mmCIF file of C-alpha atoms in Angstrom:
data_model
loop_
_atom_site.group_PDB
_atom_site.id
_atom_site.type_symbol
_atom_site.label_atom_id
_atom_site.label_comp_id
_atom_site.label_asym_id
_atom_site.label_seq_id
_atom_site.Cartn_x
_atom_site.Cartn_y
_atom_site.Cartn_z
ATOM 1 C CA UNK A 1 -28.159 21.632 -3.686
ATOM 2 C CA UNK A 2 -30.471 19.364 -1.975
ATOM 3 C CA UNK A 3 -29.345 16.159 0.108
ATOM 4 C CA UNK A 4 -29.819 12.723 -2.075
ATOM 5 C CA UNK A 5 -33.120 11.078 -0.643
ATOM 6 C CA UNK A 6 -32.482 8.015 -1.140
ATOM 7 C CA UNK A 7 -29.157 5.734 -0.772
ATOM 8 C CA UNK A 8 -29.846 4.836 -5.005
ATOM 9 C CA UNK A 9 -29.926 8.948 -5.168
ATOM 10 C CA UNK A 10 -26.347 9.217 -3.295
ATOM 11 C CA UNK A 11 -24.820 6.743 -5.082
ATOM 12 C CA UNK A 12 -26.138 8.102 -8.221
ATOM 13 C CA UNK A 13 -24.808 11.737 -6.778
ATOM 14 C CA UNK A 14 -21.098 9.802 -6.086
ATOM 15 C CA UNK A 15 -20.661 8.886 -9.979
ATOM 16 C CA UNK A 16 -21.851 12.267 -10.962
ATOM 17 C CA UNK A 17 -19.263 13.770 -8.514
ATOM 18 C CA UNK A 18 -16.663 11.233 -10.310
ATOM 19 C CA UNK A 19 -17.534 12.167 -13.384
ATOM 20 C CA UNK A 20 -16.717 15.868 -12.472
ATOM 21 C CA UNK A 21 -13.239 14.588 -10.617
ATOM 22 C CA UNK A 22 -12.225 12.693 -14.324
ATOM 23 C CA UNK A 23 -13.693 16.157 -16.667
ATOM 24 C CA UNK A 24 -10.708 18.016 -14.193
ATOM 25 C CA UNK A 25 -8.245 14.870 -14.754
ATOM 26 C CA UNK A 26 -8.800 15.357 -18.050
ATOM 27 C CA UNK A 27 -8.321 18.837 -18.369
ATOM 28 C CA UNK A 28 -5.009 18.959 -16.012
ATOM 29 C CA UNK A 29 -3.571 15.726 -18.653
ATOM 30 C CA UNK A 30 -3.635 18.863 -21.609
ATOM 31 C CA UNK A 31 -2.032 21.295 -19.246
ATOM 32 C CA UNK A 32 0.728 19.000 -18.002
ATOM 33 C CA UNK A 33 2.580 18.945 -20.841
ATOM 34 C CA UNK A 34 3.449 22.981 -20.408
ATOM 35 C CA UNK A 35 3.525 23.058 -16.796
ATOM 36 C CA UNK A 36 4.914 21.552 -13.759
ATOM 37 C CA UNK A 37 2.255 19.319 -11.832
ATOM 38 C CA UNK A 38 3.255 21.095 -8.583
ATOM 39 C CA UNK A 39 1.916 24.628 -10.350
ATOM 40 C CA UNK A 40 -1.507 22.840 -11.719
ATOM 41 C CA UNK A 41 -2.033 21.775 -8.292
ATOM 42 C CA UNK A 42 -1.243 24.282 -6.667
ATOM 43 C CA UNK A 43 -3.736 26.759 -8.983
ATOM 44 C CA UNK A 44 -6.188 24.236 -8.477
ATOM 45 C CA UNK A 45 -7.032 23.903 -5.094
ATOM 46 C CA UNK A 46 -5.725 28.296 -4.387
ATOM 47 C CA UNK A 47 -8.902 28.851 -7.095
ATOM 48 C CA UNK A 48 -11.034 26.186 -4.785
ATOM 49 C CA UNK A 49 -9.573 28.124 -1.867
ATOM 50 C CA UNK A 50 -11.678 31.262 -3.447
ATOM 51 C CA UNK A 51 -14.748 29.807 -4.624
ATOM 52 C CA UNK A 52 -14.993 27.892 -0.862
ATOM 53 C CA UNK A 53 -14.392 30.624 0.902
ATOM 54 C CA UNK A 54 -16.879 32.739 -1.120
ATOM 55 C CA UNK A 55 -19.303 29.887 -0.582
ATOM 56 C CA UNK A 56 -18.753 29.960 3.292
ATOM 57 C CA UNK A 57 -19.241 33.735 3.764
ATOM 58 C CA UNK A 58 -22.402 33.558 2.158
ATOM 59 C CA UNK A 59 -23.512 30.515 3.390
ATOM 60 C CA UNK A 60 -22.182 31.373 7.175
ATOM 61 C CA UNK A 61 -22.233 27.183 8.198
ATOM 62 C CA UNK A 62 -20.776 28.624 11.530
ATOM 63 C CA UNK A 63 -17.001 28.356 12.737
ATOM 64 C CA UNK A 64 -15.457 24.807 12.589
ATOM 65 C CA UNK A 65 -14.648 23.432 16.235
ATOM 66 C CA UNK A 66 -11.691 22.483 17.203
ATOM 67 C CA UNK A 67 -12.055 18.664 16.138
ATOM 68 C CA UNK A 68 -13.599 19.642 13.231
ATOM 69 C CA UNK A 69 -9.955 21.558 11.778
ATOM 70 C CA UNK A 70 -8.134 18.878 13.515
ATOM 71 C CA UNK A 71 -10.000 16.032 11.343
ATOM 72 C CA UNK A 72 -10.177 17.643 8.305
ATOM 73 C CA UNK A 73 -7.149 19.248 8.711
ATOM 74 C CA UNK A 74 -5.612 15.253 8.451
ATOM 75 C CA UNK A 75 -7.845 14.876 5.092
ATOM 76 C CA UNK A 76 -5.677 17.766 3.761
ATOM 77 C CA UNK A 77 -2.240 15.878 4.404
ATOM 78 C CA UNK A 78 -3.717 12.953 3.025
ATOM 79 C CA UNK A 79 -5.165 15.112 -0.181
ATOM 80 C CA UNK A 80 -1.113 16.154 -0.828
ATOM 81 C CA UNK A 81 -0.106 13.049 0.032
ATOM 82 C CA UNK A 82 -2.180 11.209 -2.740
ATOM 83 C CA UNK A 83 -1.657 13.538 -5.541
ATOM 84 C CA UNK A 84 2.051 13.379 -4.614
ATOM 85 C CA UNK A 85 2.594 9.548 -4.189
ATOM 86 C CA UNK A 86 0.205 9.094 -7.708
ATOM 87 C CA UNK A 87 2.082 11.432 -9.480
ATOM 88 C CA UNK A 88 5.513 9.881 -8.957
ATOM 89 C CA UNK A 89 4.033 6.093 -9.485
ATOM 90 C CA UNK A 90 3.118 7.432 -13.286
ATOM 91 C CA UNK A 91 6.771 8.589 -13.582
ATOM 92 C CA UNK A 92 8.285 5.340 -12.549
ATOM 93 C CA UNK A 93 5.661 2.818 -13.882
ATOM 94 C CA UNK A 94 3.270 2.463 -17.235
ATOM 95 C CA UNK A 95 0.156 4.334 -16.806
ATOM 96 C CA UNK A 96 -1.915 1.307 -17.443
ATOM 97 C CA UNK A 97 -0.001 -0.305 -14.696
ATOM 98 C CA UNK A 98 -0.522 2.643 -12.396
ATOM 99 C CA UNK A 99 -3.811 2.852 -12.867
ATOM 100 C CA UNK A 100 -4.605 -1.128 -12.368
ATOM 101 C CA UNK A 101 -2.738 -0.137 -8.884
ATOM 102 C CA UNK A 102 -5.083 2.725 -8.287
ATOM 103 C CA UNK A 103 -7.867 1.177 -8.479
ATOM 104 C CA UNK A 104 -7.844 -0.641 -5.509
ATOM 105 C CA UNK A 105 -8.771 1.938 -3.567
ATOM 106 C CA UNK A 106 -12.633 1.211 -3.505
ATOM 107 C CA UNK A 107 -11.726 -2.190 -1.932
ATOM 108 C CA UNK A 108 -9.682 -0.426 0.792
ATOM 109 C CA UNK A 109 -12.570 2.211 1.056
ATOM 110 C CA UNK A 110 -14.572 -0.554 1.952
ATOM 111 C CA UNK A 111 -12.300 -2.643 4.172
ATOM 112 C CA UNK A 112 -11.460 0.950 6.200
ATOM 113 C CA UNK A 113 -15.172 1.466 6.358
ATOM 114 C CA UNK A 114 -15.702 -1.460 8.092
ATOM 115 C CA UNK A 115 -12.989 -1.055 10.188
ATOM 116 C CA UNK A 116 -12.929 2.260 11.474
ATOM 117 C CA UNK A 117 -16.715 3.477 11.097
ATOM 118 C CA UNK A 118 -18.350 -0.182 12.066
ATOM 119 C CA UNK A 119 -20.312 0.368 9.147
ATOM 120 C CA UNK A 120 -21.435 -3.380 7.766
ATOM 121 C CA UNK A 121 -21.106 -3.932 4.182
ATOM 122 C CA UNK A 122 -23.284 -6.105 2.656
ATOM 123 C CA UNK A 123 -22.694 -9.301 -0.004
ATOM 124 C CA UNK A 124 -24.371 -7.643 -2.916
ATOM 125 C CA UNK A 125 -21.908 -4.391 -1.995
ATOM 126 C CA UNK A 126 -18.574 -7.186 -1.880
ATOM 127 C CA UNK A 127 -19.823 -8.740 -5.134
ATOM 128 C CA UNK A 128 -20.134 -5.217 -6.722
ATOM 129 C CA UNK A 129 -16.791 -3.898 -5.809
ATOM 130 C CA UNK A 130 -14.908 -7.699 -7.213
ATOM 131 C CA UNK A 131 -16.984 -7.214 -10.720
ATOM 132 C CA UNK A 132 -15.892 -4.068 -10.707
ATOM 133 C CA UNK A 133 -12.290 -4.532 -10.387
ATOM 134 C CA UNK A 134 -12.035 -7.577 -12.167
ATOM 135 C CA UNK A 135 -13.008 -5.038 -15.201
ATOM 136 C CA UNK A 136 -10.634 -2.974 -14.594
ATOM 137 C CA UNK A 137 -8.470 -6.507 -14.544
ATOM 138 C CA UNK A 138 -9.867 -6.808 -18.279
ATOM 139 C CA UNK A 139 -8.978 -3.456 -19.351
ATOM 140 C CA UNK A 140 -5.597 -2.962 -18.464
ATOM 141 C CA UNK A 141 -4.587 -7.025 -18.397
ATOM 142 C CA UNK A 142 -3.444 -7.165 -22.118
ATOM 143 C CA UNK A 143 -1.630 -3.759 -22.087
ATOM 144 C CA UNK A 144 0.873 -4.051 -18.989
ATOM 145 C CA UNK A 145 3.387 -6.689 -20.347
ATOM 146 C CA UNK A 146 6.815 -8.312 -19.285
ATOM 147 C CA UNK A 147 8.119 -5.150 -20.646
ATOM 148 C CA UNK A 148 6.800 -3.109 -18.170
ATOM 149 C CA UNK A 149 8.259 -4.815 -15.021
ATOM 150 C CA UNK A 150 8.398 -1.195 -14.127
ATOM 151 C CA UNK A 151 10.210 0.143 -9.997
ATOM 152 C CA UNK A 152 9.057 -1.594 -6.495
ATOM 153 C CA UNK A 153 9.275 2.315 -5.555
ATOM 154 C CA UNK A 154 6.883 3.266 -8.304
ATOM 155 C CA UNK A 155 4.598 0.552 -7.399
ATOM 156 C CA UNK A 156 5.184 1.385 -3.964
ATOM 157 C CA UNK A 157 3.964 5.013 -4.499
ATOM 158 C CA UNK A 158 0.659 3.919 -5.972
ATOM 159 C CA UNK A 159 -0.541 1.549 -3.309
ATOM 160 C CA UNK A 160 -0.105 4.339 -1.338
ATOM 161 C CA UNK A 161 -1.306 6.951 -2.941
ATOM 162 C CA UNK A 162 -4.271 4.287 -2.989
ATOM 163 C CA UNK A 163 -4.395 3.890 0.781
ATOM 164 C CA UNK A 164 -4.281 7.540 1.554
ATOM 165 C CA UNK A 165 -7.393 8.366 -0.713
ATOM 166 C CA UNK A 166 -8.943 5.344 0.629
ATOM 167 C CA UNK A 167 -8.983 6.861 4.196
ATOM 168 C CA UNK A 168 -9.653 10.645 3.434
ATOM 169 C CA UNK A 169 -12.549 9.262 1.775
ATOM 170 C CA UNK A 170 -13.556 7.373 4.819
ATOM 171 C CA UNK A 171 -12.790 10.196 6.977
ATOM 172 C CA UNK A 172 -15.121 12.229 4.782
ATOM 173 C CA UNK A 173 -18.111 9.628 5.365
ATOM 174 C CA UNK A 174 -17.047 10.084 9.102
ATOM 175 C CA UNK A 175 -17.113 14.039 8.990
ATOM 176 C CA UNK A 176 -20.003 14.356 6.380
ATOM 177 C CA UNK A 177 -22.102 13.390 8.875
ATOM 178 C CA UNK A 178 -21.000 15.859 11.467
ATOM 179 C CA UNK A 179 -19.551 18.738 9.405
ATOM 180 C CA UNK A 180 -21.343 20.993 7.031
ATOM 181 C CA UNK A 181 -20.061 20.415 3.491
ATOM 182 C CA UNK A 182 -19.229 23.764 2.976
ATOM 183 C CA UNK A 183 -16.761 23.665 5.867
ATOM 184 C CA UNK A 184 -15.010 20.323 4.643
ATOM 185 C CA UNK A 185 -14.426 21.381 1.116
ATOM 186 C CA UNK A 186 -13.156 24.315 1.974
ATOM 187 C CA UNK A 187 -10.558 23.033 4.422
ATOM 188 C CA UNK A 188 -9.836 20.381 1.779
ATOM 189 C CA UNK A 189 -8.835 23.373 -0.671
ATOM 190 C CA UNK A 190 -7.708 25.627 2.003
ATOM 191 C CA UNK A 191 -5.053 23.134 3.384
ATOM 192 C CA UNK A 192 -3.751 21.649 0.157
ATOM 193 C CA UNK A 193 -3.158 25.390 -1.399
ATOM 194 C CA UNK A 194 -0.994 26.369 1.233
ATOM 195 C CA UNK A 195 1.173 23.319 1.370
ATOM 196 C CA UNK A 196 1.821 23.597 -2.507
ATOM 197 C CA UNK A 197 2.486 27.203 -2.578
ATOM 198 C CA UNK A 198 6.247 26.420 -2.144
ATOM 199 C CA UNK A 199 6.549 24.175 -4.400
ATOM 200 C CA UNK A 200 4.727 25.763 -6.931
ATOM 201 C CA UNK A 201 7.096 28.874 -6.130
ATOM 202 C CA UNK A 202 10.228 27.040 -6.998
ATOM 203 C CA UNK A 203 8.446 25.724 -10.538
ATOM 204 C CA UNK A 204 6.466 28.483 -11.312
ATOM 205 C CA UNK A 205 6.802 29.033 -15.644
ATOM 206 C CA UNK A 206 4.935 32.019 -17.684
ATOM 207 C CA UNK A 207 1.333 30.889 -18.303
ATOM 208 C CA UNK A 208 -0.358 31.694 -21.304
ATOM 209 C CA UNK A 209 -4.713 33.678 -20.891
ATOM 210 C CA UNK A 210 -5.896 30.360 -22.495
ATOM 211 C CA UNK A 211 -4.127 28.093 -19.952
ATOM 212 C CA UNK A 212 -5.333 30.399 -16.857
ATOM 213 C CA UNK A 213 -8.992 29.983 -18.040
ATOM 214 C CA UNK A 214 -8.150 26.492 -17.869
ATOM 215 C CA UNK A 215 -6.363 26.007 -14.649
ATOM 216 C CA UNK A 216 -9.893 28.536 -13.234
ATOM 217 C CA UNK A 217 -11.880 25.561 -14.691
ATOM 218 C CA UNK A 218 -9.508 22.833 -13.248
ATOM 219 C CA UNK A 219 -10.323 24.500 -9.525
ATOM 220 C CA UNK A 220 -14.047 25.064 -10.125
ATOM 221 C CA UNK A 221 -14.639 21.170 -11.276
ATOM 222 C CA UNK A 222 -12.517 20.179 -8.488
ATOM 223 C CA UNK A 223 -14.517 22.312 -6.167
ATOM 224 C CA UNK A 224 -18.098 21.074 -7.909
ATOM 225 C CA UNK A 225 -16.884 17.035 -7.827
ATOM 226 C CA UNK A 226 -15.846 17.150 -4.395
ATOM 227 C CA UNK A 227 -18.974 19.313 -2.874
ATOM 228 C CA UNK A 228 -21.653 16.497 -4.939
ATOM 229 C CA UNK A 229 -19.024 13.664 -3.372
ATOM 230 C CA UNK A 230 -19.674 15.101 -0.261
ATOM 231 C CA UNK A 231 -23.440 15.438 -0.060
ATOM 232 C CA UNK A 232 -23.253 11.449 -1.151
ATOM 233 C CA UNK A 233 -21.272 10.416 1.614
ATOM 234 C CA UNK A 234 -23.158 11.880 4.181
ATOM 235 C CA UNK A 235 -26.066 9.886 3.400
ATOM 236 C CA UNK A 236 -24.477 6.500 2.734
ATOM 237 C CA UNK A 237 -21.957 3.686 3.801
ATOM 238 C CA UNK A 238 -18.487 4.412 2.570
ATOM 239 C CA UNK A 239 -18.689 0.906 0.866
ATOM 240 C CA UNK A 240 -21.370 1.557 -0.551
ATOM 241 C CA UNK A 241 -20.121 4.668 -2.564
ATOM 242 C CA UNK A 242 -16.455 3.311 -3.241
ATOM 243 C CA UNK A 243 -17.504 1.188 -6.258
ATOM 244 C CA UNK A 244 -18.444 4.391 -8.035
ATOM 245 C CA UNK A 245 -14.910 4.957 -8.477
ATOM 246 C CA UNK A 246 -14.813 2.756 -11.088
ATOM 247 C CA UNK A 247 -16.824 4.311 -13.326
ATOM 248 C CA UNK A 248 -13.410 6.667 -13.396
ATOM 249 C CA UNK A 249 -12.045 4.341 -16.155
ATOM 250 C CA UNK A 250 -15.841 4.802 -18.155
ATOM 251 C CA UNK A 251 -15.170 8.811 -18.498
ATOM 252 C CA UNK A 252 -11.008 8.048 -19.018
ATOM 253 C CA UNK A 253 -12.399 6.112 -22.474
ATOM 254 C CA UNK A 254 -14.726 9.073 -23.487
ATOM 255 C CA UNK A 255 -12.888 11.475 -22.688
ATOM 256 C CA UNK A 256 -9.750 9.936 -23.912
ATOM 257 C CA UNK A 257 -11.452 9.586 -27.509
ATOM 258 C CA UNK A 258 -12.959 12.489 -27.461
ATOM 259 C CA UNK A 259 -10.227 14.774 -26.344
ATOM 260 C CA UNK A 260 -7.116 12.680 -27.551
ATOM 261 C CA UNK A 261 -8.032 10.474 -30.367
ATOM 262 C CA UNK A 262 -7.511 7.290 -27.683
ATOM 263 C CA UNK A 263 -9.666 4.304 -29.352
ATOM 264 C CA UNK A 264 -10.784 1.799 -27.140
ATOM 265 C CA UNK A 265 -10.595 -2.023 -27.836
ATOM 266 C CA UNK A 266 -12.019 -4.737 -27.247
ATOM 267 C CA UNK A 267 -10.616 -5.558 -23.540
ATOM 268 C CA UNK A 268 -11.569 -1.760 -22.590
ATOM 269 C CA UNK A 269 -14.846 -2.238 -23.619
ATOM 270 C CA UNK A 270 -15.107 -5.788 -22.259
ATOM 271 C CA UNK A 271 -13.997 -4.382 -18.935
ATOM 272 C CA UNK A 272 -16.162 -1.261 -19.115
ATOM 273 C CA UNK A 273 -19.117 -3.260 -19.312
ATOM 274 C CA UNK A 274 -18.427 -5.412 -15.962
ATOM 275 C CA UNK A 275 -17.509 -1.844 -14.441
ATOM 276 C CA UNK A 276 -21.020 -0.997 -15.259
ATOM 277 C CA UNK A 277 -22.335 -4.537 -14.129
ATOM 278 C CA UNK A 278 -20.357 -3.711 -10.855
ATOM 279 C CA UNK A 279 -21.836 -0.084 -10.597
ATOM 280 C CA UNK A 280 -25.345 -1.382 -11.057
ATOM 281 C CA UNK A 281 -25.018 -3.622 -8.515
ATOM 282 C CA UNK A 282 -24.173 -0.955 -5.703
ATOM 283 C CA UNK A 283 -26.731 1.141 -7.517
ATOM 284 C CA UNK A 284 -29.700 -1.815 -6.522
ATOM 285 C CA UNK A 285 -28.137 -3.201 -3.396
ATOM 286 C CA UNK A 286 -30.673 -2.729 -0.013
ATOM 287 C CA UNK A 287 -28.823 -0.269 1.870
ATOM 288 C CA UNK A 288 -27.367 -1.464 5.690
ATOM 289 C CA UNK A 289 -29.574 -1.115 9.008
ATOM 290 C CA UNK A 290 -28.975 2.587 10.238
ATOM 291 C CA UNK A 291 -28.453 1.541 13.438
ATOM 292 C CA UNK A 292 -25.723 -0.407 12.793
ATOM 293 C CA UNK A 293 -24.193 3.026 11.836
ATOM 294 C CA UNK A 294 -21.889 4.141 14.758
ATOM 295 C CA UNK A 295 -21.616 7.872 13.259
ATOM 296 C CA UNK A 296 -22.916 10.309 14.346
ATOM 297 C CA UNK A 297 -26.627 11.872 12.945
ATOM 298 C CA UNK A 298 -26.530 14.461 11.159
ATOM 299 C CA UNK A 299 -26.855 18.443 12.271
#
């Protein structure tokens, strides 16, 4: 796969790696009503663990340094860490709800971005990530009622299942750069597998041929999302890329329909369209002075 040649190529790359990510959320929503999520997660990232590994003995990108395992090796815990916290803010709180939460991790993407990587992000970049969210506002504003007043733990969960993505995906941009992206996915499926095998262990249920070839497919989307993801963050701002992540709640309503028999209305579509507004936006905006850019080049 060829690096994106221009920034309107990566971000273009980060919402087909998105789209990928939501096919696999998609998939794992069927198989979570016959197995434990610790099991589906588990199979998930041990069948990424194969493919990666595969990937890096053929490839031979050289063996990591030291920082390089210590760095990803943190993107790992944070992996766990936001599948875990997400997971138990959908138990305790409406999904709309949960999902309203979620999605305010492109803002922190942004916010850490400029933070911890000194990378500047530009008005047309600010304006794109507030259209977007205020259409995910639209979507899920008529559907999370009084009723739903849902648990300050639950909520709790989310927002931090929302900052951990938002800095493993800044820590990508920071290793992307660095790192070849064989190397990171692989420690990103390497890591996660073996801190789920216990867990897994203690859940484990019989699993039907038809599920398997599902839970293979889970791993290899997860594996093809994340490799595209990082090939766009290695060639552009973190900020930049996060608004892509709305376009999340575009393949939820396909896929939802398609798969599920989930009609959208009127505020869904309402809100999809400003999430496209929002995505277009990034998609034209001029991209930031490399030298502002306190990364390192890449090797």
């Amino acid at each position: 796969m060829s690096p994106p040649r221009s920034p309107a190529a990566a971000v273009l790359q980060a919402a087909l790696g998105i789209a990928l990510l939501s096919l696999m959320d998609a998939t794992i929503k069927g198989l979570a009503d016959r197995h434990a999520v610790a099991v589906i997660a588990f199979v998930r990232y041990a069948v990424g663990s194969a493919i990666m590994l595969g990937l890096v003995a053929v490839l031979r990108p050289g063996r990591p340094s030291a920082e390089t395992l210590r760095t990803n090796g943190v993107r790992a815990v944070l992996v766990v860490a936001t599948a875990l916290c997400f997971f138990h803010g959908l138990s305790a709180l409406p999904l709309a709800e949960a999902l309203a939460l979620s999605f305010l991790s492109p803002v922190f993407i942004a916010l850490f971005a400029a933070g911890f990587l000194r990378e500047p992000v530009r008005g047309a970049v600010w304006a794109a990530l507030v259209v977007g969210l205020v259409g995910v506002a639209v979507v899920v504003g008529g559907q999370v009622g009084a009723e739903s007043g849902g648990s300050a733990w639950g909520v709790a969960a989310v927002l931090a299942s929302a900052l951990t993505y938002a800095l493993s995906m800044v820590l990508l941009r920071a290793r992307a750069r660095q790192d070849p992206v064989v190397t990171i996915v692989a420690i990103q499926n390497v890591g996660p597998a073996l801190m789920l095998a216990g867990p897994a262990a203690l859940s484990w249920g019989p699993v039907a041929p038809w599920d398997w070839a599902l839970l293979v497919l889970v791993g290899a989307l997860g594996v093809a999302g994340h490799l595209v993801l990082a090939r766009a963050y290695a060639r552009a701002e973190a900020g930049r890329l996060a608004v892509m992540e709305y376009t999340a709640l575009l393949w939820a309503i396909g896929l939802g329909f398609l798969a599920y028999g989930e009609v959208p209305g009127v505020a869904t579509l309402a809100g999809a369209a400003l999430i496209l507004a929002g995505s277009w936006l990034a998609l034209r905006a001029r991209p930031a002075p490399k030298a502002a850019l306190r990364t390192s080049p890449s090797t």
